[in-house]
Amino acid sequence: MRDRNDQNPLSQLSRRTALTTLAVVMALLWVFDTASIQATAGIEGNGVWWRAAPGLVAACALLLPRRPPALTWGPCAAVVASWAITAALLRSVAPEYPDWGLLETLCLLLLLIRTTKDIPQPWTAAALGTALGVAVIAAPMRLDWGGSVVFSLLLTFPTGGAVGLGCYLRSRDHRRKRAVADIRQSERLELARELHDFVAHHVTGIIVQAQAARAIRESAPEQVDSLLRHIEQAGSETLQSMRKLVLVLREDEVRAVRPGDLFAELGELVAAFAERDAPATLQVAAEARQTRPDPEVETSVRNVVREGLTNVRRHAPGSPSVSVRVGMAGDDGDAAARRLRVEVHNSPPRQATPNAEPLGGRGGLGLVGLTERTEAVGGTLHASRAEDGGWRLTAEFPLRGAVTGSPA
């Protein structure tokens, strides 16, 4: 599932604006560096154009994808190019003309931030970050006059700032990953507890029916076969739930929905929301009412609706209407492909809020748990902007089809 920030138009606009601004700044610095090199070429000849190589290499490294191996080899190439030119120009014969490019410095600083933030191995990030920082500070030494020391000293401040910013972003990403892992673990444990309750319910029914079969085997033997069929069906349902429980545990307190009470629970949730927050309606298709989802699917449906309504309250206050729809999706002619579809939709608020976001909140942490729960039971989850400007949260869950229940 995509990151929720990727679906936020404001985030996309801010990202495009930042990238456009960076491209313009890099282009201006490249023009400035080219003019400087051209002035030097008028004295020393055209052989000085190779001095622009570090800036070009650093810019190309900055544009490479932010994933291995480019994440490591790009900054390495920029460091090698910068140090090669610095070593070649330490004894420049034309000291009055700069051989130090501003584009190179900007790109090296941005690479330093990225390296500190994104390279997963701490020692690799520290070593490569140190090499980048030293390359930035040493570049003004190419000037071969007293001002080079001053420029090098001044560059220690943006270099330190780049290291600090990269470390802060690395720490923030680490905290976010831990938060996502905690949410997933919490959802898995919660679903496991709920499945345990459902399995215990079925096993209790099996025991009761087995005791009844023993009690009537002499007085009414014709009824034993019916009880054995019920025991077999309840045992099959229990095994299915247990398999899902084991999958969830591969890798804290809300009361479980009692089997068969799903739509009553949804009605209570929507009614409570309509009473306190905004007009809300619940629409359940007749075909959906005739189905019998697995107990873990019922619980997941309830949680999707609850989380969707909660996020409407948080991120879209003032919505004139909120609707919750439960229906069927898939091929009408293929019972095995039929899925239970749940949708929470809110119309846009009368007054648009500046931080309007998709359901799930900033950073998508709210949707992480919902996605984990939905996928654990074989479903899918999607959040997107609706045609009317509001937001829509949609989940689909697999169905076994209508099943006659056992007394368990």
Short mmCIF file of C-alpha atoms in Angstrom, two decimals, residues 12-235:
data_model
loop_
_atom_site.label_atom_id
_atom_site.label_comp_id
_atom_site.label_asym_id
_atom_site.label_seq_id
_atom_site.Cartn_x
_atom_site.Cartn_y
_atom_site.Cartn_z
CA GLN A 12 2.78 16.54 -3.44
CA LEU A 13 2.61 20.29 -4.13
CA SER A 14 5.18 21.04 -1.44
CA ARG A 15 7.51 18.37 -2.80
CA ARG A 16 7.22 19.67 -6.36
CA THR A 17 7.84 23.22 -5.16
CA ALA A 18 10.95 22.19 -3.21
CA LEU A 19 12.35 20.20 -6.17
CA THR A 20 11.68 23.07 -8.57
CA THR A 21 13.36 25.54 -6.24
CA LEU A 22 16.38 23.27 -5.85
CA ALA A 23 16.66 22.83 -9.63
CA VAL A 24 16.58 26.60 -10.16
CA VAL A 25 19.24 27.19 -7.50
CA MET A 26 21.48 24.49 -8.98
CA ALA A 27 21.07 25.97 -12.44
CA LEU A 28 22.02 29.46 -11.21
CA LEU A 29 25.07 28.13 -9.40
CA TRP A 30 26.09 26.21 -12.52
CA VAL A 31 25.85 29.43 -14.57
CA PHE A 32 27.97 31.25 -11.98
CA ASP A 33 30.61 28.49 -11.93
CA THR A 34 30.67 28.36 -15.74
CA ALA A 35 31.25 32.11 -15.95
CA SER A 36 34.09 31.82 -13.44
CA ILE A 37 35.74 28.98 -15.35
CA GLN A 38 35.32 30.87 -18.63
CA ALA A 39 37.15 33.84 -17.13
CA THR A 40 39.98 31.52 -16.07
CA ALA A 41 40.02 29.94 -19.53
CA GLY A 42 40.70 33.35 -21.07
CA ILE A 43 44.04 33.39 -19.24
CA GLU A 44 45.06 29.74 -18.92
CA GLY A 45 43.40 28.38 -22.05
CA ASN A 46 40.58 25.89 -22.60
CA GLY A 47 42.36 23.24 -20.57
CA VAL A 48 40.69 24.48 -17.35
CA TRP A 49 37.22 23.18 -18.20
CA TRP A 50 37.92 19.85 -16.53
CA ARG A 51 37.77 21.73 -13.21
CA ALA A 52 33.95 21.73 -13.51
CA ALA A 53 33.92 17.94 -13.20
CA PRO A 54 33.40 17.77 -9.39
CA GLY A 55 30.25 19.86 -9.59
CA LEU A 56 28.82 17.75 -12.41
CA VAL A 57 29.69 14.47 -10.67
CA ALA A 58 28.16 15.67 -7.39
CA ALA A 59 25.00 16.88 -9.18
CA CYS A 60 24.62 13.54 -10.99
CA ALA A 61 25.14 11.67 -7.70
CA LEU A 62 22.41 13.80 -6.12
CA LEU A 63 19.99 12.90 -8.92
CA LEU A 64 20.59 9.15 -8.63
CA PRO A 65 17.82 7.02 -7.04
CA ARG A 66 17.85 6.95 -3.25
CA ARG A 67 18.34 3.21 -2.99
CA PRO A 68 21.31 0.82 -3.01
CA PRO A 69 23.77 0.68 -4.64
CA ALA A 70 23.40 4.26 -5.96
CA LEU A 71 22.84 5.49 -2.40
CA THR A 72 26.46 4.59 -1.57
CA TRP A 73 28.36 4.69 -4.85
CA GLY A 74 27.03 8.11 -5.88
CA PRO A 75 28.49 9.97 -2.86
CA CYS A 76 31.71 7.92 -3.19
CA ALA A 77 32.15 9.13 -6.78
CA ALA A 78 31.49 12.72 -5.72
CA VAL A 79 34.11 12.47 -2.94
CA VAL A 80 36.73 11.00 -5.28
CA ALA A 81 36.14 13.69 -7.93
CA SER A 82 36.27 16.51 -5.36
CA TRP A 83 39.44 15.28 -3.73
CA ALA A 84 41.13 14.66 -7.10
CA ILE A 85 40.57 18.26 -8.21
CA THR A 86 41.60 19.61 -4.80
CA ALA A 87 44.86 17.67 -4.91
CA ALA A 88 45.54 18.82 -8.49
CA LEU A 89 44.93 22.52 -7.73
CA LEU A 90 46.61 22.92 -4.36
CA ARG A 91 49.39 24.82 -6.20
CA SER A 92 47.36 26.84 -8.66
CA VAL A 93 49.31 29.20 -10.90
CA ALA A 94 46.35 31.60 -11.22
CA PRO A 95 45.35 32.29 -7.60
CA GLU A 96 43.25 35.34 -8.42
CA TYR A 97 40.63 33.16 -10.14
CA PRO A 98 38.56 30.70 -8.13
CA ASP A 99 38.77 27.00 -8.92
CA TRP A 100 36.17 26.11 -6.31
CA GLY A 101 32.60 25.60 -7.53
CA LEU A 102 29.53 26.60 -5.53
CA LEU A 103 27.42 23.94 -7.26
CA GLU A 104 29.87 21.34 -6.04
CA THR A 105 29.61 22.60 -2.46
CA LEU A 106 25.79 22.66 -2.48
CA CYS A 107 25.54 19.14 -3.93
CA LEU A 108 28.13 17.76 -1.50
CA LEU A 109 26.22 19.24 1.44
CA LEU A 110 22.94 17.72 0.19
CA LEU A 111 24.68 14.39 -0.34
CA LEU A 112 26.00 14.65 3.22
CA ILE A 113 22.44 15.07 4.54
CA ARG A 114 21.19 12.15 2.45
CA THR A 115 24.09 9.90 3.42
CA THR A 116 23.65 10.60 7.13
CA LYS A 117 19.90 10.05 6.88
CA ASP A 118 19.42 7.14 4.48
CA ILE A 119 22.39 4.75 4.55
CA PRO A 120 21.24 1.99 6.92
CA GLN A 121 24.68 0.84 8.14
CA PRO A 122 25.83 3.33 10.82
CA TRP A 123 29.55 2.82 10.23
CA THR A 124 29.21 3.22 6.47
CA ALA A 125 27.12 6.36 6.95
CA ALA A 126 29.66 7.79 9.41
CA ALA A 127 32.69 7.04 7.18
CA LEU A 128 31.13 8.35 3.98
CA GLY A 129 29.66 11.36 5.80
CA THR A 130 33.09 12.23 7.18
CA ALA A 131 34.64 12.02 3.71
CA LEU A 132 31.93 14.28 2.29
CA GLY A 133 32.32 16.81 5.12
CA VAL A 134 36.10 16.97 4.70
CA ALA A 135 35.69 17.38 0.93
CA VAL A 136 33.37 20.36 1.48
CA ILE A 137 35.75 22.05 3.93
CA ALA A 138 38.88 21.33 1.85
CA ALA A 139 37.48 22.58 -1.49
CA PRO A 140 38.28 26.30 -0.83
CA MET A 141 41.96 25.35 -0.37
CA ARG A 142 42.15 25.29 -4.18
CA LEU A 143 42.16 29.10 -4.15
CA ASP A 144 45.77 29.16 -2.87
CA TRP A 145 45.46 32.50 -1.08
CA GLY A 146 44.74 33.65 2.49
CA GLY A 147 41.00 33.80 1.96
CA SER A 148 40.86 30.05 1.42
CA VAL A 149 41.35 29.46 5.14
CA VAL A 150 38.51 31.84 5.93
CA PHE A 151 36.17 30.10 3.45
CA SER A 152 37.12 26.70 4.83
CA LEU A 153 36.39 27.90 8.36
CA LEU A 154 33.03 29.32 7.31
CA LEU A 155 32.09 26.08 5.59
CA THR A 156 32.46 24.17 8.85
CA PHE A 157 29.15 25.69 9.98
CA PRO A 158 26.95 24.50 7.08
CA THR A 159 28.80 21.16 7.19
CA GLY A 160 27.97 20.74 10.86
CA GLY A 161 24.41 21.84 10.15
CA ALA A 162 24.10 19.23 7.37
CA VAL A 163 25.36 16.50 9.71
CA GLY A 164 22.96 17.60 12.44
CA LEU A 165 19.99 17.74 10.03
CA GLY A 166 20.82 14.30 8.62
CA CYS A 167 21.10 12.82 12.12
CA TYR A 168 17.78 14.40 13.12
CA LEU A 169 16.02 13.02 10.03
CA ARG A 170 17.61 9.60 10.62
CA SER A 171 16.38 9.63 14.22
CA ARG A 172 12.89 10.71 13.12
CA ASP A 173 12.71 7.90 10.54
CA HIS A 174 13.88 5.43 13.18
CA ARG A 175 11.16 6.58 15.57
CA ARG A 176 8.58 6.30 12.82
CA LYS A 177 9.68 2.75 11.94
CA ARG A 178 9.45 1.79 15.58
CA ALA A 179 5.99 3.34 15.82
CA VAL A 180 4.86 1.43 12.72
CA ALA A 181 6.28 -1.80 14.15
CA ASP A 182 4.53 -1.17 17.48
CA ILE A 183 1.21 -0.51 15.73
CA ARG A 184 1.52 -3.68 13.68
CA GLN A 185 2.43 -5.71 16.74
CA SER A 186 -0.51 -4.24 18.66
CA GLU A 187 -2.92 -5.06 15.84
CA ARG A 188 -1.59 -8.62 15.59
CA LEU A 189 -1.93 -9.20 19.31
CA GLU A 190 -5.42 -7.70 19.38
CA LEU A 191 -6.57 -9.84 16.46
CA ALA A 192 -4.97 -12.90 18.02
CA ARG A 193 -6.88 -12.34 21.28
CA GLU A 194 -10.13 -11.88 19.38
CA LEU A 195 -9.55 -15.04 17.35
CA HIS A 196 -8.80 -16.89 20.58
CA ASP A 197 -12.21 -15.84 21.90
CA PHE A 198 -13.95 -17.04 18.73
CA VAL A 199 -12.11 -20.36 18.76
CA ALA A 200 -13.03 -20.85 22.42
CA HIS A 201 -16.67 -20.19 21.48
CA HIS A 202 -16.60 -22.91 18.80
CA VAL A 203 -14.77 -25.43 20.99
CA THR A 204 -17.30 -24.91 23.78
CA GLY A 205 -20.08 -25.72 21.31
CA ILE A 206 -18.26 -28.84 20.16
CA ILE A 207 -17.91 -30.07 23.73
CA VAL A 208 -21.60 -29.43 24.49
CA GLN A 209 -22.74 -31.28 21.37
CA ALA A 210 -20.39 -34.18 22.06
CA GLN A 211 -21.82 -34.49 25.57
CA ALA A 212 -25.36 -34.37 24.14
CA ALA A 213 -24.52 -37.13 21.64
CA ARG A 214 -23.24 -39.37 24.42
CA ALA A 215 -26.37 -38.68 26.48
CA ILE A 216 -28.84 -39.64 23.70
CA ARG A 217 -26.96 -42.39 21.93
CA GLU A 218 -29.07 -45.05 23.66
CA SER A 219 -32.45 -43.28 23.86
CA ALA A 220 -32.45 -41.45 20.48
CA PRO A 221 -29.69 -42.87 18.25
CA GLU A 222 -31.26 -41.34 15.10
CA GLN A 223 -30.27 -37.84 16.34
CA VAL A 224 -26.62 -38.70 16.89
CA ASP A 225 -25.77 -38.38 13.20
CA SER A 226 -27.15 -34.80 13.10
CA LEU A 227 -25.10 -33.84 16.14
CA LEU A 228 -21.98 -35.34 14.62
CA ARG A 229 -22.50 -33.24 11.46
CA HIS A 230 -22.78 -30.11 13.62
CA ILE A 231 -19.59 -31.11 15.46
CA GLU A 232 -17.79 -31.63 12.15
CA GLN A 233 -18.89 -28.23 10.83
CA ALA A 234 -17.95 -26.42 14.04
CA GLY A 235 -14.56 -28.17 14.05
#
